[in-house]
Amino acid sequence: MWNTLFRDTLLDGLTDSYSSRADLIRHSYPGVRFHEKEEGLTMRAEVPGVHPENIDVQVKEDVLTLTIEKKSEVEGEEKTKALRHERRQGKFTRSFQLPFRVDADRVQAECRLGVLIVELPKAEVEKPKKIAVS
């Protein structure tokens, strides 16, 4: 058992040392996906095990800021010694420059089955206006 534990720990350390920066960023933050529609954007972020009260979504003009605090699910876990710890915990903040201004009053967010879904409608000034030709 100890040989296996030592080998796995050693190999994990070597693997982690050679990970690319993109891999580190991908594992440090929740994975996100943006889809653009005519009326705005939809963002989906993977937030398994995070309670909605630990998610903060803020929009200012064309910047979306997502702050997530992921806490331990097991009471008293911080008092134990972890033999292997692959799940991220703590507070994570990430900001995204959006391709247009957002109508902050109409932004909607919900968390379903570990996925945060944020609807980001375009501000009226960003929508194309049809001009009547006489």
PDB file of C-alpha atoms in Angstrom:
ATOM      1  CA  MET A   1       0.000   0.000   0.000  1.00  0.00           C
ATOM      2  CA  TRP A   2       2.705   2.524   0.946  1.00  0.00           C
ATOM      3  CA  ASN A   3       4.666   1.739  -2.229  1.00  0.00           C
ATOM      4  CA  THR A   4       1.569   2.475  -4.292  1.00  0.00           C
ATOM      5  CA  LEU A   5       0.868   5.656  -2.345  1.00  0.00           C
ATOM      6  CA  PHE A   6       4.498   6.806  -2.712  1.00  0.00           C
ATOM      7  CA  ARG A   7       4.575   5.966  -6.437  1.00  0.00           C
ATOM      8  CA  ASP A   8       1.275   7.772  -7.097  1.00  0.00           C
ATOM      9  CA  THR A   9       2.390  10.838  -5.134  1.00  0.00           C
ATOM     10  CA  LEU A  10       5.755  10.933  -6.920  1.00  0.00           C
ATOM     11  CA  LEU A  11       4.164  10.534 -10.358  1.00  0.00           C
ATOM     12  CA  ASP A  12       1.551  13.204  -9.586  1.00  0.00           C
ATOM     13  CA  GLY A  13       4.321  15.619  -8.610  1.00  0.00           C
ATOM     14  CA  LEU A  14       6.213  14.959 -11.841  1.00  0.00           C
ATOM     15  CA  THR A  15       3.084  15.255 -13.945  1.00  0.00           C
ATOM     16  CA  ASP A  16       2.054  18.508 -12.242  1.00  0.00           C
ATOM     17  CA  SER A  17       5.534  19.995 -12.802  1.00  0.00           C
ATOM     18  CA  TYR A  18       5.269  19.593 -16.541  1.00  0.00           C
ATOM     19  CA  SER A  19       1.654  20.748 -16.942  1.00  0.00           C
ATOM     20  CA  SER A  20       1.152  23.636 -19.306  1.00  0.00           C
ATOM     21  CA  ARG A  21       0.012  27.024 -18.047  1.00  0.00           C
ATOM     22  CA  ALA A  22      -3.327  26.530 -19.825  1.00  0.00           C
ATOM     23  CA  ASP A  23      -3.895  23.323 -17.850  1.00  0.00           C
ATOM     24  CA  LEU A  24      -3.164  25.132 -14.590  1.00  0.00           C
ATOM     25  CA  ILE A  25      -5.607  27.922 -15.443  1.00  0.00           C
ATOM     26  CA  ARG A  26      -8.241  25.429 -16.564  1.00  0.00           C
ATOM     27  CA  HIS A  27      -7.986  23.542 -13.267  1.00  0.00           C
ATOM     28  CA  SER A  28      -7.836  26.672 -11.120  1.00  0.00           C
ATOM     29  CA  TYR A  29     -11.090  28.190 -12.271  1.00  0.00           C
ATOM     30  CA  PRO A  30     -14.479  26.787 -13.095  1.00  0.00           C
ATOM     31  CA  GLY A  31     -14.821  25.894 -16.768  1.00  0.00           C
ATOM     32  CA  VAL A  32     -16.976  28.352 -18.708  1.00  0.00           C
ATOM     33  CA  ARG A  33     -18.653  28.469 -22.096  1.00  0.00           C
ATOM     34  CA  PHE A  34     -20.181  31.497 -23.835  1.00  0.00           C
ATOM     35  CA  HIS A  35     -22.779  31.339 -26.615  1.00  0.00           C
ATOM     36  CA  GLU A  36     -23.788  34.447 -28.545  1.00  0.00           C
ATOM     37  CA  LYS A  37     -27.346  34.981 -29.715  1.00  0.00           C
ATOM     38  CA  GLU A  38     -28.882  37.953 -31.487  1.00  0.00           C
ATOM     39  CA  GLU A  39     -30.269  39.351 -28.213  1.00  0.00           C
ATOM     40  CA  GLY A  40     -27.152  38.711 -26.101  1.00  0.00           C
ATOM     41  CA  LEU A  41     -24.910  36.058 -24.544  1.00  0.00           C
ATOM     42  CA  THR A  42     -25.461  32.984 -22.418  1.00  0.00           C
ATOM     43  CA  MET A  43     -22.622  31.943 -20.111  1.00  0.00           C
ATOM     44  CA  ARG A  44     -22.458  28.518 -18.506  1.00  0.00           C
ATOM     45  CA  ALA A  45     -19.957  27.779 -15.731  1.00  0.00           C
ATOM     46  CA  GLU A  46     -19.302  24.429 -14.085  1.00  0.00           C
ATOM     47  CA  VAL A  47     -19.798  24.875 -10.334  1.00  0.00           C
ATOM     48  CA  PRO A  48     -20.432  21.393  -8.878  1.00  0.00           C
ATOM     49  CA  GLY A  49     -20.822  21.340  -5.116  1.00  0.00           C
ATOM     50  CA  VAL A  50     -21.182  25.130  -4.833  1.00  0.00           C
ATOM     51  CA  HIS A  51     -24.282  26.511  -3.132  1.00  0.00           C
ATOM     52  CA  PRO A  52     -25.978  29.412  -4.952  1.00  0.00           C
ATOM     53  CA  GLU A  53     -25.422  31.718  -1.944  1.00  0.00           C
ATOM     54  CA  ASN A  54     -21.647  31.261  -2.495  1.00  0.00           C
ATOM     55  CA  ILE A  55     -21.820  32.584  -6.070  1.00  0.00           C
ATOM     56  CA  ASP A  56     -21.543  36.285  -6.877  1.00  0.00           C
ATOM     57  CA  VAL A  57     -22.227  37.557 -10.394  1.00  0.00           C
ATOM     58  CA  GLN A  58     -21.556  41.212 -11.225  1.00  0.00           C
ATOM     59  CA  VAL A  59     -21.854  43.089 -14.505  1.00  0.00           C
ATOM     60  CA  LYS A  60     -20.564  46.567 -15.210  1.00  0.00           C
ATOM     61  CA  GLU A  61     -20.916  47.818 -18.787  1.00  0.00           C
ATOM     62  CA  ASP A  62     -19.029  45.162 -20.773  1.00  0.00           C
ATOM     63  CA  VAL A  63     -17.286  43.244 -17.968  1.00  0.00           C
ATOM     64  CA  LEU A  64     -18.705  40.167 -16.237  1.00  0.00           C
ATOM     65  CA  THR A  65     -17.109  39.222 -12.906  1.00  0.00           C
ATOM     66  CA  LEU A  66     -17.777  35.815 -11.410  1.00  0.00           C
ATOM     67  CA  THR A  67     -16.753  35.057  -7.807  1.00  0.00           C
ATOM     68  CA  ILE A  68     -17.238  31.569  -6.401  1.00  0.00           C
ATOM     69  CA  GLU A  69     -16.433  30.280  -2.945  1.00  0.00           C
ATOM     70  CA  LYS A  70     -16.172  26.512  -2.820  1.00  0.00           C
ATOM     71  CA  LYS A  71     -16.214  25.129   0.699  1.00  0.00           C
ATOM     72  CA  SER A  72     -15.628  21.630   1.995  1.00  0.00           C
ATOM     73  CA  GLU A  73     -18.717  19.405   1.912  1.00  0.00           C
ATOM     74  CA  VAL A  74     -17.487  17.383   4.904  1.00  0.00           C
ATOM     75  CA  GLU A  75     -17.731  18.968   8.336  1.00  0.00           C
ATOM     76  CA  GLY A  76     -14.409  18.869  10.203  1.00  0.00           C
ATOM     77  CA  GLU A  77     -12.451  17.908   7.078  1.00  0.00           C
ATOM     78  CA  GLU A  78      -9.892  20.675   7.709  1.00  0.00           C
ATOM     79  CA  LYS A  79      -8.782  18.825  10.854  1.00  0.00           C
ATOM     80  CA  THR A  80      -7.833  15.682   8.929  1.00  0.00           C
ATOM     81  CA  LYS A  81      -4.713  14.859   6.909  1.00  0.00           C
ATOM     82  CA  ALA A  82      -5.429  14.534   3.199  1.00  0.00           C
ATOM     83  CA  LEU A  83      -3.641  11.690   1.442  1.00  0.00           C
ATOM     84  CA  ARG A  84      -4.759  12.883  -1.973  1.00  0.00           C
ATOM     85  CA  HIS A  85      -6.495  16.164  -2.683  1.00  0.00           C
ATOM     86  CA  GLU A  86      -7.618  16.811  -6.275  1.00  0.00           C
ATOM     87  CA  ARG A  87     -10.715  18.935  -5.643  1.00  0.00           C
ATOM     88  CA  ARG A  88     -10.253  22.691  -5.572  1.00  0.00           C
ATOM     89  CA  GLN A  89     -11.520  24.693  -2.617  1.00  0.00           C
ATOM     90  CA  GLY A  90     -11.398  28.356  -1.761  1.00  0.00           C
ATOM     91  CA  LYS A  91     -12.492  31.601  -3.357  1.00  0.00           C
ATOM     92  CA  PHE A  92     -12.092  32.075  -7.096  1.00  0.00           C
ATOM     93  CA  THR A  93     -12.672  35.293  -9.045  1.00  0.00           C
ATOM     94  CA  ARG A  94     -12.658  35.608 -12.783  1.00  0.00           C
ATOM     95  CA  SER A  95     -13.547  38.562 -15.037  1.00  0.00           C
ATOM     96  CA  PHE A  96     -14.524  38.419 -18.692  1.00  0.00           C
ATOM     97  CA  GLN A  97     -14.431  41.239 -21.227  1.00  0.00           C
ATOM     98  CA  LEU A  98     -17.681  40.923 -23.169  1.00  0.00           C
ATOM     99  CA  PRO A  99     -17.977  41.899 -26.855  1.00  0.00           C
ATOM    100  CA  PHE A 100     -20.708  44.468 -26.046  1.00  0.00           C
ATOM    101  CA  ARG A 101     -22.352  46.384 -23.200  1.00  0.00           C
ATOM    102  CA  VAL A 102     -24.918  44.461 -21.179  1.00  0.00           C
ATOM    103  CA  ASP A 103     -28.263  45.623 -19.808  1.00  0.00           C
ATOM    104  CA  ALA A 104     -27.400  44.903 -16.154  1.00  0.00           C
ATOM    105  CA  ASP A 105     -31.030  45.310 -15.012  1.00  0.00           C
ATOM    106  CA  ARG A 106     -32.110  42.360 -17.151  1.00  0.00           C
ATOM    107  CA  VAL A 107     -29.257  39.935 -16.360  1.00  0.00           C
ATOM    108  CA  GLN A 108     -30.572  36.646 -14.976  1.00  0.00           C
ATOM    109  CA  ALA A 109     -28.613  33.899 -13.232  1.00  0.00           C
ATOM    110  CA  GLU A 110     -29.586  30.461 -11.983  1.00  0.00           C
ATOM    111  CA  CYS A 111     -27.732  27.410 -10.760  1.00  0.00           C
ATOM    112  CA  ARG A 112     -29.020  24.016 -11.939  1.00  0.00           C
ATOM    113  CA  LEU A 113     -27.376  20.635 -11.380  1.00  0.00           C
ATOM    114  CA  GLY A 114     -23.955  22.169 -10.746  1.00  0.00           C
ATOM    115  CA  VAL A 115     -24.077  24.516 -13.731  1.00  0.00           C
ATOM    116  CA  LEU A 116     -24.376  28.287 -13.357  1.00  0.00           C
ATOM    117  CA  ILE A 117     -26.334  29.789 -16.261  1.00  0.00           C
ATOM    118  CA  VAL A 118     -26.147  33.564 -16.760  1.00  0.00           C
ATOM    119  CA  GLU A 119     -28.220  35.326 -19.415  1.00  0.00           C
ATOM    120  CA  LEU A 120     -26.559  38.581 -20.532  1.00  0.00           C
ATOM    121  CA  PRO A 121     -28.867  40.672 -22.759  1.00  0.00           C
ATOM    122  CA  LYS A 122     -27.365  43.388 -24.938  1.00  0.00           C
ATOM    123  CA  ALA A 123     -27.900  46.975 -23.846  1.00  0.00           C
ATOM    124  CA  GLU A 124     -30.279  48.918 -26.087  1.00  0.00           C
ATOM    125  CA  VAL A 125     -27.424  51.119 -27.359  1.00  0.00           C
ATOM    126  CA  GLU A 126     -25.736  47.968 -28.715  1.00  0.00           C
ATOM    127  CA  LYS A 127     -28.730  46.688 -30.678  1.00  0.00           C
ATOM    128  CA  PRO A 128     -28.921  47.629 -34.326  1.00  0.00           C
ATOM    129  CA  LYS A 129     -31.641  50.147 -35.144  1.00  0.00           C
ATOM    130  CA  LYS A 130     -33.722  49.818 -38.273  1.00  0.00           C
ATOM    131  CA  ILE A 131     -33.957  53.095 -40.132  1.00  0.00           C
ATOM    132  CA  ALA A 132     -37.001  53.654 -42.302  1.00  0.00           C
ATOM    133  CA  VAL A 133     -36.199  54.972 -45.750  1.00  0.00           C
ATOM    134  CA  SER A 134     -38.779  57.300 -47.280  1.00  0.00           C
TER     135      SER A 134
END
